Amino acid sequence: MDDELSMYLSRVGLTFPGLETTIDSSDYVLFGVPFDSSSSAFPGSRYGPKAIRDVIQGMELWSEYFGVDLEEMRVYDAGDLAVSHGDAAATANTLKRAVQKITSLGKIPIMIGGEHTFTPFAALAAGADSLIVLDAHADCRKDYLGNPLSHACATRIWVDSGGKRTFQIGIRATSREERDYCKEKGIIQFSPFQLQSDSFMKSLTDFVRKSRSLYLSIDMDAFDPSYAPGVGTPEPFGISPIDVLRIFEAISGANLVGFDVMELCPLRDPSYSSSALAAKLIMELYASKKARLTRSGGGV
Ligand code: MN
Ligand code: MN
């Protein structure tokens, strides 16, 4: 691994496939952020990265939806970030350096978490001008229980730190303060009840077309708890995994500069269904990009 990167990340036993990929031959560099200090309801997302790596070992590397073989997925697993438990600011600092390095190598970072707090830092370090977030929550509190570096503040940190454009999908649990803030800042928001409407796809396509550099973040609690019970703050009436495949398809032509899957809490996922879904999201995102490039005649 790159010398500088090995200061921030250490490799782990079981890695995310493709196993044969070296950092030089990769298109994406995946890493875990095993940190959950601000979890408000149920902690345990620090074990999310491990669960994703465990569950993928038994899964077929094939995308039925996109028709893409994933045996040679060019994803390099760089291991886990050196987190400082209880210190989100220090962890965010290390994260920024790791993401800047990955981006400077011409690779796209894929972060697996871990709490959602780190998304804005990764998105900004990757040079994103636009953020699409799938989440049950707006994550636009000024602070939560006095902590401004909480997962309940993630999207607000992005906006307040200069993130220009924001599109939220799956939102259904907000405070009055958050609703006022989102309106004031012009954050585009669609609830799960609006995803079948024409205006949703039109708005999403339009947002993607105007994005120069896009970061995509998935908080696992965007899904209905029947699909993904393994989260710290479950919310009923969520989106379905098939909704997300359509979203991936709609954004596959974007200049993607980073991607994450956050808030997976394996302690609340005894059947591993949420972990399997989280692993699959990474594979399908990869497949959506590859299918698009194959159609347009380019390599990956
Ligand atoms: Mn969130
Ligand atoms: Mn959430």
Coordinates of C-alpha atoms and ligand atoms in Angstrom, one line a residue:
M1 CA 0.0 0.0 0.0
D2 CA 1.0 3.6 -0.5
D3 CA 3.3 4.7 2.4
E4 CA 1.4 7.8 3.3
L5 CA -1.9 5.9 3.2
S6 CA -0.6 3.3 5.6
M7 CA -0.2 6.0 8.2
Y8 CA -4.0 6.4 8.3
L9 CA -5.3 2.9 7.3
S10 CA -4.4 -0.6 8.4
R11 CA -5.3 -3.7 6.5
V12 CA -7.6 -6.3 8.0
G13 CA -7.8 -10.1 7.9
L14 CA -10.8 -10.6 5.6
T15 CA -10.9 -8.1 2.7
F16 CA -13.7 -6.9 0.4
P17 CA -13.3 -8.6 -3.0
G18 CA -11.7 -8.4 -5.6
L19 CA -9.0 -10.0 -3.7
E20 CA -6.6 -9.9 -6.6
T21 CA -6.7 -6.1 -6.9
T22 CA -3.7 -4.0 -5.9
I23 CA -4.0 -0.4 -5.1
D24 CA -2.3 0.5 -8.4
S25 CA -4.7 -1.5 -10.6
S26 CA -7.8 -0.4 -8.6
D27 CA -10.5 2.1 -9.6
Y28 CA -11.9 2.3 -6.1
V29 CA -10.3 2.2 -2.7
L30 CA -12.5 0.9 0.1
F31 CA -11.9 1.5 3.8
G32 CA -13.9 1.2 7.1
V33 CA -14.5 3.8 9.7
P34 CA -15.2 1.7 12.9
F35 CA -16.4 4.6 15.0
D36 CA -19.8 5.0 16.7
S37 CA -19.2 7.3 19.7
S38 CA -22.1 9.7 19.0
S39 CA -24.7 7.0 18.4
S40 CA -27.8 8.3 20.1
A41 CA -30.2 5.3 20.3
F42 CA -28.3 2.0 19.8
P43 CA -24.5 1.9 19.5
G44 CA -22.6 -0.8 17.5
S45 CA -22.0 0.7 14.0
R46 CA -18.3 0.4 14.7
Y47 CA -18.7 -3.2 13.8
G48 CA -20.3 -2.4 10.4
P49 CA -17.1 -2.6 8.3
K50 CA -16.3 -6.1 9.7
A51 CA -19.9 -7.4 9.1
I52 CA -19.8 -6.2 5.4
R53 CA -16.4 -8.0 4.9
D54 CA -17.7 -11.1 6.6
V55 CA -20.9 -11.4 4.7
I56 CA -19.5 -10.7 1.3
Q57 CA -17.3 -13.9 1.5
G58 CA -20.4 -16.0 0.9
M59 CA -22.0 -13.9 -1.9
E60 CA -21.9 -14.3 -5.6
L61 CA -19.9 -11.6 -7.4
W62 CA -22.5 -11.0 -10.0
S63 CA -25.1 -8.2 -10.6
E64 CA -28.3 -9.6 -12.0
Y65 CA -29.9 -6.2 -12.4
F66 CA -27.0 -4.6 -14.3
G67 CA -25.8 -7.8 -16.0
V68 CA -22.2 -7.3 -14.8
D69 CA -19.7 -9.9 -13.7
L70 CA -18.0 -8.7 -10.5
E71 CA -15.3 -11.3 -10.2
E72 CA -12.8 -8.8 -11.2
M73 CA -14.1 -5.8 -9.3
R74 CA -11.4 -3.3 -9.2
V75 CA -11.9 -2.4 -5.6
Y76 CA -8.9 -2.3 -3.3
D77 CA -9.7 -2.9 0.4
A78 CA -7.2 -0.6 2.3
G79 CA -8.5 -1.7 5.7
D80 CA -9.8 0.4 8.5
L81 CA -9.1 4.0 9.4
A82 CA -7.1 4.6 12.6
V83 CA -10.0 6.1 14.5
S84 CA -9.8 7.9 17.9
H85 CA -12.7 6.5 19.8
G86 CA -14.7 9.3 21.5
D87 CA -12.9 12.0 19.5
A88 CA -14.8 12.7 16.2
A89 CA -12.7 15.8 15.4
A90 CA -9.4 13.9 15.5
T91 CA -11.0 11.0 13.5
A92 CA -12.3 13.4 10.9
N93 CA -8.9 14.9 10.5
T94 CA -7.3 11.5 9.8
L95 CA -10.1 10.7 7.5
K96 CA -9.6 13.9 5.5
R97 CA -6.0 13.1 4.9
A98 CA -6.8 9.5 3.9
V99 CA -9.4 10.6 1.4
Q100 CA -7.3 13.4 0.0
K101 CA -4.5 10.9 -0.6
I102 CA -6.9 8.3 -2.2
T103 CA -8.3 11.1 -4.5
S104 CA -4.8 12.3 -5.4
L105 CA -3.9 8.8 -6.5
G106 CA -6.8 9.1 -9.0
K107 CA -9.0 6.5 -7.1
I108 CA -12.5 6.9 -5.9
P109 CA -13.0 6.3 -2.1
I110 CA -15.7 4.0 -0.8
M111 CA -16.2 4.4 2.9
I112 CA -18.1 1.9 5.1
G113 CA -19.2 2.8 8.6
G114 CA -19.5 3.5 11.2
E115 CA -21.6 6.6 12.1
H116 CA -22.8 9.1 9.5
T117 CA -20.8 12.0 11.0
F118 CA -17.9 11.4 8.7
T119 CA -19.7 11.7 5.4
P120 CA -19.3 15.5 5.0
F121 CA -15.6 15.3 5.7
A122 CA -15.1 12.6 3.1
A123 CA -17.3 14.4 0.6
L124 CA -15.4 17.7 1.0
A125 CA -12.0 16.0 1.0
A126 CA -12.9 14.2 -2.3
G127 CA -13.7 17.6 -3.9
A128 CA -17.5 17.1 -4.2
D129 CA -19.7 20.0 -5.2
S130 CA -22.9 17.9 -4.9
L131 CA -24.1 15.4 -2.4
I132 CA -26.9 12.9 -2.7
V133 CA -27.9 11.4 0.6
L134 CA -30.2 8.5 1.3
D135 CA -31.4 8.7 4.9
A136 CA -34.5 8.5 7.0
H137 CA -33.2 11.6 8.8
A138 CA -32.3 15.0 7.6
D139 CA -29.2 15.1 9.8
C140 CA -29.5 18.8 9.9
R141 CA -29.4 19.5 13.6
K142 CA -27.1 22.3 14.8
D143 CA -26.0 19.9 17.6
Y144 CA -27.4 16.8 19.2
L145 CA -27.3 16.5 23.0
G146 CA -24.8 19.4 22.9
N147 CA -22.5 17.6 20.3
P148 CA -22.1 19.4 17.0
L149 CA -20.1 16.5 15.6
S150 CA -22.9 14.0 15.9
H151 CA -24.4 11.8 13.3
A152 CA -27.6 13.8 13.6
C153 CA -25.7 16.8 12.2
A154 CA -23.9 15.2 9.2
T155 CA -25.7 16.9 6.3
R156 CA -25.7 20.3 8.1
I157 CA -21.9 20.0 8.5
W158 CA -21.6 19.5 4.8
V159 CA -23.8 22.6 4.0
D160 CA -22.2 24.8 6.6
S161 CA -18.7 23.8 5.5
G162 CA -19.3 25.0 1.9
G163 CA -21.0 21.9 0.3
K164 CA -22.9 23.5 -2.5
R165 CA -25.8 21.3 -3.6
T166 CA -27.7 18.7 -1.6
F167 CA -30.4 16.2 -2.6
Q168 CA -31.9 14.0 0.1
I169 CA -33.9 10.8 -0.5
G170 CA -36.0 8.8 1.9
I171 CA -36.4 11.5 4.5
R172 CA -39.2 10.9 7.0
A173 CA -38.0 11.8 10.5
T174 CA -37.2 15.5 11.0
S175 CA -37.4 18.1 13.8
R176 CA -39.0 21.5 13.2
E177 CA -35.5 23.1 13.4
E178 CA -34.3 20.8 10.6
R179 CA -37.4 21.4 8.4
D180 CA -36.8 25.2 8.7
Y181 CA -33.1 24.8 8.0
C182 CA -33.6 22.6 4.9
K183 CA -36.0 25.1 3.5
E184 CA -33.8 28.0 4.2
K185 CA -30.8 26.3 2.5
G186 CA -32.7 25.1 -0.5
I187 CA -32.0 21.4 0.2
I188 CA -33.9 19.2 -2.2
Q189 CA -35.8 16.5 -0.3
F190 CA -37.9 13.5 -1.3
S191 CA -39.7 11.3 1.2
P192 CA -40.2 7.5 0.5
F193 CA -43.8 8.3 -0.4
Q194 CA -42.7 10.4 -3.4
L195 CA -40.2 8.0 -5.1
Q196 CA -42.7 6.5 -7.6
S197 CA -43.6 10.0 -8.9
D198 CA -42.3 11.3 -12.3
S199 CA -41.2 14.5 -10.5
F200 CA -38.7 12.5 -8.4
M201 CA -36.8 11.0 -11.3
K202 CA -36.9 14.2 -13.2
S203 CA -35.6 16.2 -10.3
L204 CA -32.8 13.6 -9.6
T205 CA -31.7 13.5 -13.3
D206 CA -31.6 17.2 -13.4
F207 CA -29.6 17.4 -10.1
V208 CA -27.1 14.9 -11.5
R209 CA -26.8 16.7 -14.8
K210 CA -25.8 19.9 -13.0
S211 CA -23.3 18.2 -10.7
R212 CA -19.7 18.7 -11.5
S213 CA -18.5 16.2 -8.9
L214 CA -20.9 14.0 -7.0
Y215 CA -20.6 12.2 -3.7
L216 CA -23.2 9.6 -2.8
S217 CA -24.0 8.6 0.8
I218 CA -26.3 5.9 2.0
D219 CA -27.4 5.8 5.6
M220 CA -28.7 2.3 6.1
D221 CA -31.7 3.6 8.0
A222 CA -33.1 5.0 4.7
F223 CA -34.4 1.5 4.1
D224 CA -37.5 0.2 5.7
P225 CA -36.6 -1.7 8.9
S226 CA -38.1 -4.8 7.4
Y227 CA -35.2 -4.8 4.9
A228 CA -32.5 -3.4 7.1
P229 CA -33.2 -3.8 10.9
G230 CA -29.5 -3.5 11.6
V231 CA -29.3 0.2 12.3
G232 CA -29.0 2.4 15.3
T233 CA -32.1 4.5 14.7
P234 CA -34.7 2.5 12.8
E235 CA -37.6 4.4 11.2
P236 CA -40.7 2.7 9.6
F237 CA -42.0 3.5 6.1
G238 CA -38.6 3.4 4.5
I239 CA -37.4 2.9 0.9
S240 CA -36.9 -0.5 -0.7
P241 CA -33.6 -1.9 -2.0
I242 CA -35.1 -1.9 -5.6
D243 CA -35.7 1.8 -5.4
V244 CA -32.0 2.2 -4.9
L245 CA -31.1 0.2 -8.0
R246 CA -33.2 2.7 -10.0
I247 CA -31.4 5.6 -8.3
F248 CA -28.0 4.0 -9.1
E249 CA -29.0 3.7 -12.7
A250 CA -30.1 7.4 -12.8
I251 CA -26.8 8.6 -11.4
S252 CA -24.5 6.2 -13.3
G253 CA -23.4 8.9 -15.7
A254 CA -22.3 11.3 -13.0
N255 CA -18.7 12.2 -12.2
L256 CA -18.7 10.2 -8.9
V257 CA -15.9 11.3 -6.6
G258 CA -16.9 9.2 -3.6
F259 CA -19.4 6.8 -2.1
D260 CA -20.3 5.6 1.3
V261 CA -22.5 3.1 3.2
M262 CA -22.9 4.1 6.8
E263 CA -24.7 3.4 10.0
L264 CA -24.8 -0.4 9.7
C265 CA -25.2 -1.8 13.2
P266 CA -24.5 -5.6 13.1
L267 CA -25.4 -6.0 16.8
R268 CA -29.1 -5.5 15.7
D269 CA -28.7 -7.6 12.6
P270 CA -28.8 -11.3 13.7
S271 CA -29.9 -12.6 10.3
Y272 CA -27.2 -10.6 8.5
S273 CA -29.8 -9.3 6.2
S274 CA -28.8 -5.6 6.6
S275 CA -25.1 -6.5 6.3
A276 CA -25.8 -8.4 3.1
L277 CA -27.7 -5.5 1.7
A278 CA -24.9 -3.1 2.6
A279 CA -22.4 -5.3 0.8
K280 CA -24.7 -5.6 -2.2
L281 CA -25.1 -1.9 -2.4
I282 CA -21.3 -1.5 -3.0
M283 CA -21.4 -4.2 -5.7
E284 CA -24.4 -2.8 -7.4
L285 CA -23.0 0.7 -7.4
Y286 CA -19.9 -0.6 -9.0
A287 CA -22.0 -2.6 -11.5
S288 CA -24.1 0.4 -12.4
K289 CA -20.9 2.4 -13.3
K290 CA -19.4 -0.5 -15.2
A291 CA -22.6 -1.1 -17.2
R292 CA -22.7 2.5 -18.1
L293 CA -19.1 2.6 -19.3
T294 CA -19.6 -0.6 -21.3
R295 CA -22.6 0.9 -23.0
S296 CA -20.7 4.0 -23.9
G297 CA -17.7 1.9 -25.2
G298 CA -15.2 2.9 -22.6
G299 CA -13.2 0.7 -20.2
V300 CA -13.7 0.8 -16.4
Ligands
MN1 MN -27.7 9.8 8.8
MN2 MN -30.4 8.1 9.6

